N, CA, C and O atoms as a MOPAC input file, in Angstrom:
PM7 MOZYME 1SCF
protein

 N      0.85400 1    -1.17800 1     0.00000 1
 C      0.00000 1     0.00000 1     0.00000 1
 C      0.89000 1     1.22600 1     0.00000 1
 O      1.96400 1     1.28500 1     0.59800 1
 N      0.36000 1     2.19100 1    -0.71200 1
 C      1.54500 1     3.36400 1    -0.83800 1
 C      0.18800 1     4.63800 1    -0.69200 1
 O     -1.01800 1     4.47100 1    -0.87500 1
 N      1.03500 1     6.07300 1    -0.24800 1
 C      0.24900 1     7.06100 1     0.57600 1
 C      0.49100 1     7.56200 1    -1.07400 1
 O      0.38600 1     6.90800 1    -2.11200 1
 N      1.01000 1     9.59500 1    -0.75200 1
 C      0.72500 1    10.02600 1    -1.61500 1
 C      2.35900 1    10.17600 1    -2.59500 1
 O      3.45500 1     9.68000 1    -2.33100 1
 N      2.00300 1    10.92700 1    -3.59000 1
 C      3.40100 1    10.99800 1    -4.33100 1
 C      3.50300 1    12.54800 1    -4.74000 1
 O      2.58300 1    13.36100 1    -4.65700 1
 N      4.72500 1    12.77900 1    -5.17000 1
 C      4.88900 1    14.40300 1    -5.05000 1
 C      5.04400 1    14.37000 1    -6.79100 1
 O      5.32900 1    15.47500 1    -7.25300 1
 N      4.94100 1    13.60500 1    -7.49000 1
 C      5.32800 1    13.52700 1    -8.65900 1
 C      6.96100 1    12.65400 1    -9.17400 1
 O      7.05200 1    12.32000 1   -10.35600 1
 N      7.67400 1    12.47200 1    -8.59300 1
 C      8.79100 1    11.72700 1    -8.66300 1
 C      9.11600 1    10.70900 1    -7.61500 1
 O     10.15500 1    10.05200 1    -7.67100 1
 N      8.32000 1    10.58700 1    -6.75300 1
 C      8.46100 1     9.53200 1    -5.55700 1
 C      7.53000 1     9.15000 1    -5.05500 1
 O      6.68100 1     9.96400 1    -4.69000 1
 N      7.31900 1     7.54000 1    -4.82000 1
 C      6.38500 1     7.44500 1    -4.02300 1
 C      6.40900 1     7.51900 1    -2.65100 1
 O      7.55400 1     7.46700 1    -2.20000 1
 N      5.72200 1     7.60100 1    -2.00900 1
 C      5.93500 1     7.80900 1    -0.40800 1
 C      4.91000 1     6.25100 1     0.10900 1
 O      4.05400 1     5.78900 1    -0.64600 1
 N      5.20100 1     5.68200 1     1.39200 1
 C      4.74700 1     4.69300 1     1.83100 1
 C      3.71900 1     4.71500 1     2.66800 1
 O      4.42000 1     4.76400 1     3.67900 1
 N      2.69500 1     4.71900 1     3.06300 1
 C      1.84900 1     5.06700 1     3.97600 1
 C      2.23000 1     4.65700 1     5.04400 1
 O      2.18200 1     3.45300 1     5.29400 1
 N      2.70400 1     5.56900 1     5.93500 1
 C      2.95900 1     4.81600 1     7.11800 1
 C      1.79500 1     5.35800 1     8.55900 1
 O      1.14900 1     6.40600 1     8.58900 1
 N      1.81800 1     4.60600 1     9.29700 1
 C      0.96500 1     4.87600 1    10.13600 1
 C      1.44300 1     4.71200 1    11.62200 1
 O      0.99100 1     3.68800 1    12.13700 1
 N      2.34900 1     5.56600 1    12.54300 1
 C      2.82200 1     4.95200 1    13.41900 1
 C      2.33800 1     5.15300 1    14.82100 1
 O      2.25300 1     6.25200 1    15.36800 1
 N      2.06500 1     4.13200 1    15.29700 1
 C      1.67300 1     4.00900 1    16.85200 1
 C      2.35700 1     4.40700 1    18.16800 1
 O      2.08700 1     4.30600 1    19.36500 1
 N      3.12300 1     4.78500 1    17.60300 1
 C      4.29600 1     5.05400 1    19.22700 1
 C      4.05200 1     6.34700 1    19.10500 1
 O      4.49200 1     6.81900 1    20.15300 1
 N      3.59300 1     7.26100 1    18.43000 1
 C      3.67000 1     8.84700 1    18.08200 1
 C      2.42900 1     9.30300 1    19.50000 1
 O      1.56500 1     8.55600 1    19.95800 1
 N      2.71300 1    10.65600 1    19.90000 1
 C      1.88500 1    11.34100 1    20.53800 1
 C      1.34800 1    12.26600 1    20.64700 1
 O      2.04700 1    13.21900 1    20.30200 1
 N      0.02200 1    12.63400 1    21.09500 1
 C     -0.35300 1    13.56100 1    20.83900 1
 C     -0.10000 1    14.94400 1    22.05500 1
 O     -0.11400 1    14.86900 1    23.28300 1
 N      0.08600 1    15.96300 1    21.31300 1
 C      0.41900 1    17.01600 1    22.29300 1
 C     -0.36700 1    18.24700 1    22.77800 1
 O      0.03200 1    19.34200 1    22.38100 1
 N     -1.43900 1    18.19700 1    23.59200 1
 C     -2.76600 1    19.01600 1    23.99500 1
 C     -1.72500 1    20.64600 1    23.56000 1
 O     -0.51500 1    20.87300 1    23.55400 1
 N     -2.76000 1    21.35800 1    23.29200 1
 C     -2.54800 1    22.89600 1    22.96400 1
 C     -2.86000 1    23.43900 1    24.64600 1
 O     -3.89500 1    23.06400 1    25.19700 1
 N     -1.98900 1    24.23300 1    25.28700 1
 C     -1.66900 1    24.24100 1    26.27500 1
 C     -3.03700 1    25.44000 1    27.24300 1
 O     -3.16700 1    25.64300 1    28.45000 1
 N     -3.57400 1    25.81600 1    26.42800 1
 C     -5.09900 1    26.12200 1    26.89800 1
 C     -5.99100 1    25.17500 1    26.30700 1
 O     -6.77200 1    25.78400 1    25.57700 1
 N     -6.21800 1    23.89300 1    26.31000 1
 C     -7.38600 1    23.11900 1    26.28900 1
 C     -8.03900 1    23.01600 1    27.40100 1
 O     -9.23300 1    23.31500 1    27.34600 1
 N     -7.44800 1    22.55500 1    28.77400 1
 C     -8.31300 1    22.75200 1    29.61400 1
 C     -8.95300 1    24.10300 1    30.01500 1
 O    -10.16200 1    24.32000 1    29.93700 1
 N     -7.76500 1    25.24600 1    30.57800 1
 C     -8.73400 1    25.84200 1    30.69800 1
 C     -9.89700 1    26.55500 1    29.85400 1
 O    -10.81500 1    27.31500 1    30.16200 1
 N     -9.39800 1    25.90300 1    28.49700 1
 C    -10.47900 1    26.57700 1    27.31100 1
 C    -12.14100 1    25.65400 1    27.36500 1
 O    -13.17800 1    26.31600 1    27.41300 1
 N    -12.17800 1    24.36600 1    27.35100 1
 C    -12.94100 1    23.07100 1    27.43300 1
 C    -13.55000 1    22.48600 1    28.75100 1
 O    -14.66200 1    21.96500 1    28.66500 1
 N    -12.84300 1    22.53300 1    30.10200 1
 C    -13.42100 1    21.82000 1    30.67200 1
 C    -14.49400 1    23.31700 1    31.29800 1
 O    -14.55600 1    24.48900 1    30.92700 1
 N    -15.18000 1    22.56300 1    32.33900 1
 C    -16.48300 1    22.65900 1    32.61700 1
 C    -16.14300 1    23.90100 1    33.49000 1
 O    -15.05500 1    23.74000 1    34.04200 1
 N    -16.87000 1    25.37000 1    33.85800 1
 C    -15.70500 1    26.16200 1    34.97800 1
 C    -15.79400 1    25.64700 1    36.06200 1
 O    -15.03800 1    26.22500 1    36.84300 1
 N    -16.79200 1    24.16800 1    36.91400 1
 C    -16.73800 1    24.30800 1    37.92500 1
 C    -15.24400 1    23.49100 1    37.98300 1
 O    -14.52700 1    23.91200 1    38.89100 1
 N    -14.71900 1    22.51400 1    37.25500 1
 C    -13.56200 1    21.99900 1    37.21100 1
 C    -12.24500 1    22.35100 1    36.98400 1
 O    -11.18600 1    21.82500 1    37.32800 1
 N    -12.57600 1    23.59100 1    36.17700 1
 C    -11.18500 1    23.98400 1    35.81600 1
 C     -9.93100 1    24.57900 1    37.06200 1
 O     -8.73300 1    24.56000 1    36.77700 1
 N    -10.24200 1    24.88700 1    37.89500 1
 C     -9.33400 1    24.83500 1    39.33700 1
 C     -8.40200 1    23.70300 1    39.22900 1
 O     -7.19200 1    23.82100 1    39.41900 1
 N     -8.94500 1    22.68700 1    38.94300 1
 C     -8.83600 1    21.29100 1    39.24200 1
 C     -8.03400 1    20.57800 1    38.22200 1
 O     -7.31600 1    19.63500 1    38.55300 1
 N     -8.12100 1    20.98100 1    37.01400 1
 C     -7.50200 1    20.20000 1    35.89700 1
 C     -6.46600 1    20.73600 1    35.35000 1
 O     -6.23500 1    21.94300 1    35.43300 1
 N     -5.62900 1    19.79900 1    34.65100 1
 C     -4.24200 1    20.30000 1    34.45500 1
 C     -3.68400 1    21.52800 1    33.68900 1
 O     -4.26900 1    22.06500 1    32.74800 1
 N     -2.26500 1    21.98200 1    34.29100 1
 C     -2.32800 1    23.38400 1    33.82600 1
 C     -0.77900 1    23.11900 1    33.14600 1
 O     -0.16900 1    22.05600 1    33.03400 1
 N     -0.53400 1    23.97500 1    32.89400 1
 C      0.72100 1    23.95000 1    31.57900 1
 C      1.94900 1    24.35800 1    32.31100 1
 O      1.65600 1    25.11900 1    33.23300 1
 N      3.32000 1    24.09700 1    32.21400 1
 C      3.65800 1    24.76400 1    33.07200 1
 C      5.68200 1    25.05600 1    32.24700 1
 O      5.91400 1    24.26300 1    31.33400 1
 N      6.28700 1    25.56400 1    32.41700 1
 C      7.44400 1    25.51900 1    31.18300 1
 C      8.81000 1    25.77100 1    32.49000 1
 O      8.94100 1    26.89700 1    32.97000 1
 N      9.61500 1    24.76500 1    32.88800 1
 C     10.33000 1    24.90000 1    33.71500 1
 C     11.46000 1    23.63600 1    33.58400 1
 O     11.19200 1    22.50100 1    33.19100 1
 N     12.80900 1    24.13600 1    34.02100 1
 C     14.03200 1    22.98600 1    33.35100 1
 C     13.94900 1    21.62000 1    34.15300 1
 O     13.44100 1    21.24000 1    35.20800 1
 N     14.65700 1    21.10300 1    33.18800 1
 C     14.41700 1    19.86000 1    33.20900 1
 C     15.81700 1    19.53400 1    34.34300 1
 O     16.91800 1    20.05500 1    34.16700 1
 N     15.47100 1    18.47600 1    35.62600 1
 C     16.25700 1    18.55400 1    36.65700 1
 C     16.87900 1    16.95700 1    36.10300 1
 O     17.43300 1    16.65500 1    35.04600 1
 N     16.47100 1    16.01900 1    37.47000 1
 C     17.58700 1    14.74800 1    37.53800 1
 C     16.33900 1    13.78500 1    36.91800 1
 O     15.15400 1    14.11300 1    36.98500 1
 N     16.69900 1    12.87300 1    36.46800 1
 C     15.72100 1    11.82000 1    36.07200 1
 C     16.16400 1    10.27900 1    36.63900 1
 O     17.19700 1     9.76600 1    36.20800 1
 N     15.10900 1     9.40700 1    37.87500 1
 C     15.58000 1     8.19200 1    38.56900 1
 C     14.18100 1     7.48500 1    37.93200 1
 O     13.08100 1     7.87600 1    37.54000 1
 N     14.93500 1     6.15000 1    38.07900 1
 C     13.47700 1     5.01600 1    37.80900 1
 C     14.00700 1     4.69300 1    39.53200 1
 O     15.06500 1     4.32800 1    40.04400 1
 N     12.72000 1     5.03100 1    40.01200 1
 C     12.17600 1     4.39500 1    41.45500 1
 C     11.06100 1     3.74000 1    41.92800 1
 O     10.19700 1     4.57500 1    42.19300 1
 N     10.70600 1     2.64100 1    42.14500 1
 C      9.64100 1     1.85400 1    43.00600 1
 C      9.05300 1     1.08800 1    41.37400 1
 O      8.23200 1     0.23900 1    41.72200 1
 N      9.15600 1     1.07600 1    39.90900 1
 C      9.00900 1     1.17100 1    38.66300 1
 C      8.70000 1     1.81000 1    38.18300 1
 O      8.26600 1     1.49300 1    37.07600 1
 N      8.66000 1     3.12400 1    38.55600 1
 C      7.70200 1     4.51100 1    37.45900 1
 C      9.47000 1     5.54700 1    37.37300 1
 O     10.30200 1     5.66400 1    38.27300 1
 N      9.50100 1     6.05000 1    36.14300 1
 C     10.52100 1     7.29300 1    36.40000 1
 C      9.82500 1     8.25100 1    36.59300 1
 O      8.78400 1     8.59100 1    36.02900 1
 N     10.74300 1     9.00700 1    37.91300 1
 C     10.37700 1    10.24200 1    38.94100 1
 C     11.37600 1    11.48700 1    38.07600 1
 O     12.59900 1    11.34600 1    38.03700 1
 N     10.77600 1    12.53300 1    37.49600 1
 C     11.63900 1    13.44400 1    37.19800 1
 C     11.56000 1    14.78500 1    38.00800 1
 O     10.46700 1    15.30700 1    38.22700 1
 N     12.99600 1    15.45600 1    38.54500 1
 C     12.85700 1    17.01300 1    39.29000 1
 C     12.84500 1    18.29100 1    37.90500 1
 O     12.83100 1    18.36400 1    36.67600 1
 N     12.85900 1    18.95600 1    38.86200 1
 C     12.74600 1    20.45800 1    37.91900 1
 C     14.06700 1    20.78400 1    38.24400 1
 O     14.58600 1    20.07300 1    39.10400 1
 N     14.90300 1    21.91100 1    37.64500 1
 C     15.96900 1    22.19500 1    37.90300 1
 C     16.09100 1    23.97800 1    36.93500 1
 O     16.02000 1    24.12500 1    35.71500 1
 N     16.24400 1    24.85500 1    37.77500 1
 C     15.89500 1    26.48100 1    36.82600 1
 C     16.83400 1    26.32400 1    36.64400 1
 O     16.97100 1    27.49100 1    36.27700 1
 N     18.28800 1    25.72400 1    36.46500 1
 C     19.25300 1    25.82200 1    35.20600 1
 C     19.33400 1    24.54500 1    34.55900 1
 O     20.35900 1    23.95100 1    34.22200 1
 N     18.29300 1    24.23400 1    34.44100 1
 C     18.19000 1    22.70500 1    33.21600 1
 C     17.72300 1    23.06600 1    32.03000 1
 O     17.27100 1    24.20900 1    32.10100 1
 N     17.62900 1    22.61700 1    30.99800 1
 C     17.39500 1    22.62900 1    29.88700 1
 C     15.69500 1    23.01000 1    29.88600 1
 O     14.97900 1    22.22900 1    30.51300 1
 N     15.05100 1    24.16500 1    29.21100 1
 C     13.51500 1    24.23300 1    29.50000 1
 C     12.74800 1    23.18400 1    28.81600 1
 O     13.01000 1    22.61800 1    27.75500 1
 N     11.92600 1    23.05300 1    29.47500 1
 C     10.87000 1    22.02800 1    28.72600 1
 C      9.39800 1    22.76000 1    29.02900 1
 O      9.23400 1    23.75400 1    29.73500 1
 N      8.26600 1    21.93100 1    28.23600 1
 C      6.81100 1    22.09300 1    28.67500 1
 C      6.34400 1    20.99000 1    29.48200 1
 O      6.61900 1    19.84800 1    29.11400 1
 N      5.55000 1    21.21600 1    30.73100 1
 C      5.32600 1    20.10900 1    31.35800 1
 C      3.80700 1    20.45600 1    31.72400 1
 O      3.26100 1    21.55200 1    31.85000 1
 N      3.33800 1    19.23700 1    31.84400 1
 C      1.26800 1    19.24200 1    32.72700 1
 C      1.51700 1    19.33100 1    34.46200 1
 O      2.02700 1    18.42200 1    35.11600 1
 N      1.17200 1    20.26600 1    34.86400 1
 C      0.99700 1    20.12500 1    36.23900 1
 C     -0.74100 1    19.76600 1    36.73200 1
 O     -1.78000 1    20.42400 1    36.66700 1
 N     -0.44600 1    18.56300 1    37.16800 1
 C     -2.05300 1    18.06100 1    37.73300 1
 C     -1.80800 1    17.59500 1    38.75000 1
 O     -0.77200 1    16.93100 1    38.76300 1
 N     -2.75700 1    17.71500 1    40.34000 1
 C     -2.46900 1    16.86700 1    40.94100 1
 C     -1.38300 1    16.80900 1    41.88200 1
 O     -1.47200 1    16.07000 1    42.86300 1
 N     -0.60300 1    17.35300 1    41.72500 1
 C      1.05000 1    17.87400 1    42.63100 1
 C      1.85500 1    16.97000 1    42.08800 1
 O      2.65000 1    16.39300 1    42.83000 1
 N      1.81900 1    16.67900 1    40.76700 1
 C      2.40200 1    15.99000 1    39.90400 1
 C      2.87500 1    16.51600 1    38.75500 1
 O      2.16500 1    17.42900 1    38.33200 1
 N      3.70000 1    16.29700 1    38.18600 1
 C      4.47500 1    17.17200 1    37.10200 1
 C      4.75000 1    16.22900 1    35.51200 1
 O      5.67400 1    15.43200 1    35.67000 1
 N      4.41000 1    16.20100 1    34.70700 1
 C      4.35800 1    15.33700 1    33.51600 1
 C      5.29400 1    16.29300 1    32.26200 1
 O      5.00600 1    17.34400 1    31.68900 1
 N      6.21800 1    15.60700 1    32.18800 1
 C      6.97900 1    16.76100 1    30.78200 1
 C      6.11300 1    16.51600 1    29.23500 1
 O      5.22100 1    15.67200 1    29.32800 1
 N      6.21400 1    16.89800 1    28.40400 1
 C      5.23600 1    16.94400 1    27.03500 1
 C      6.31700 1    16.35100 1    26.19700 1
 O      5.87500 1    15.42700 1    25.51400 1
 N      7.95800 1    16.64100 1    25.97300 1
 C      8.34000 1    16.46200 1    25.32500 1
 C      9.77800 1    15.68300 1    25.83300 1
 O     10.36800 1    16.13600 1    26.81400 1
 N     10.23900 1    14.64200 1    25.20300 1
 C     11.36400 1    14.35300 1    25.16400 1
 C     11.85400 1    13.47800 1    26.63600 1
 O     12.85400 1    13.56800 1    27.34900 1
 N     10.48400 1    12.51000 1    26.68800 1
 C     10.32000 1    11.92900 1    27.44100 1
 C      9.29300 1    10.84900 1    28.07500 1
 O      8.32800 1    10.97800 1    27.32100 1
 N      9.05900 1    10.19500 1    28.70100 1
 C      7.93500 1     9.15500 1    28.96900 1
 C      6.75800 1     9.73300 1    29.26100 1
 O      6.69800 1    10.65600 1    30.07400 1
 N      5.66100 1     9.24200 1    28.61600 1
 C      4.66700 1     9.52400 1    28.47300 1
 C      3.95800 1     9.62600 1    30.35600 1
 O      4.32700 1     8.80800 1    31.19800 1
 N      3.02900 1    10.66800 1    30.65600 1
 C      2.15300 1    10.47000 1    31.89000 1
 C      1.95900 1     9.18500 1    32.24600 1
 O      2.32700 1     8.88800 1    33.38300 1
 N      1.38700 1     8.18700 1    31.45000 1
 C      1.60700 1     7.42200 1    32.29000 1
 C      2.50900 1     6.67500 1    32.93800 1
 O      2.15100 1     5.75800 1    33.67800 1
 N      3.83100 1     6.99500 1    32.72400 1
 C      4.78800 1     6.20000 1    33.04400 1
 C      5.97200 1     7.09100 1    33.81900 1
 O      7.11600 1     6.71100 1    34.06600 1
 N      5.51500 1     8.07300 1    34.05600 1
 C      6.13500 1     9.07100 1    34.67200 1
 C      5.53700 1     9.76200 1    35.85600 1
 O      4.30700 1     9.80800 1    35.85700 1
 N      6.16000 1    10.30300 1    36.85400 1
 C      5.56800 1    11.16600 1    37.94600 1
 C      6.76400 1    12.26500 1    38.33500 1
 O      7.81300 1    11.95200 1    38.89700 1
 N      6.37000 1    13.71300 1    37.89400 1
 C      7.64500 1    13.91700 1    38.81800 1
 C      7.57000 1    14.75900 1    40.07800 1
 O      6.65200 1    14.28100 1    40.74500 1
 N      7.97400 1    15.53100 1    40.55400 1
 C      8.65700 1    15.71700 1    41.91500 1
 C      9.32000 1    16.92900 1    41.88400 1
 O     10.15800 1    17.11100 1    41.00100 1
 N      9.02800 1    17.99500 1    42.89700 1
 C     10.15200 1    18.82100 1    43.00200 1
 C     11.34200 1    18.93600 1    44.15900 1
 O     12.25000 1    19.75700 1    44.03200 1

């Protein structure tokens, strides 16, 4: 099966599953409900600290001279967006 072609190549349809999706960083408070929005996750852009696998989940810190990243703060929990394990497999920590 082949996707589209530009005129000199074909291209392959690929379809890949490991890819993720990355919320636009006002969805919640744009979408959820107002009595919830207190409550649901907020966006948050702060460096990236030490990274441990502990108890089986990796725990990541913040660090203001680390490299910046975008992260979900929900919960007293910290989730990075990019360049790293997905929420569920992550928790971090300050």
């Amino acid at each position: 099966m082949t996707g589209e072609t530009n005129g000199t190549t074909e291209l392959p349809l690929v379809i890949s599953v490991d890819d993720h999706v990355i919320e636009p960083a006002h969805l919640f408070e744009s979408w959820l409900p107002a009595k919830y929005r207190d409550r649901g996750p907020k966006p948050l852009t702060a460096g990236i600290g030490e990274l441990a696998y502990i108890g089986g989940k990796y725990k990541f810190t913040t660090d203001p001279d680390g490299q910046l990243t975008d992260w979900w703060q929900y919960e007293g929990d910290l989730f990075p967006t990019s360049g790293s394990s997905p929420p569920s497999a992550s928790r971090a920590t300050r």
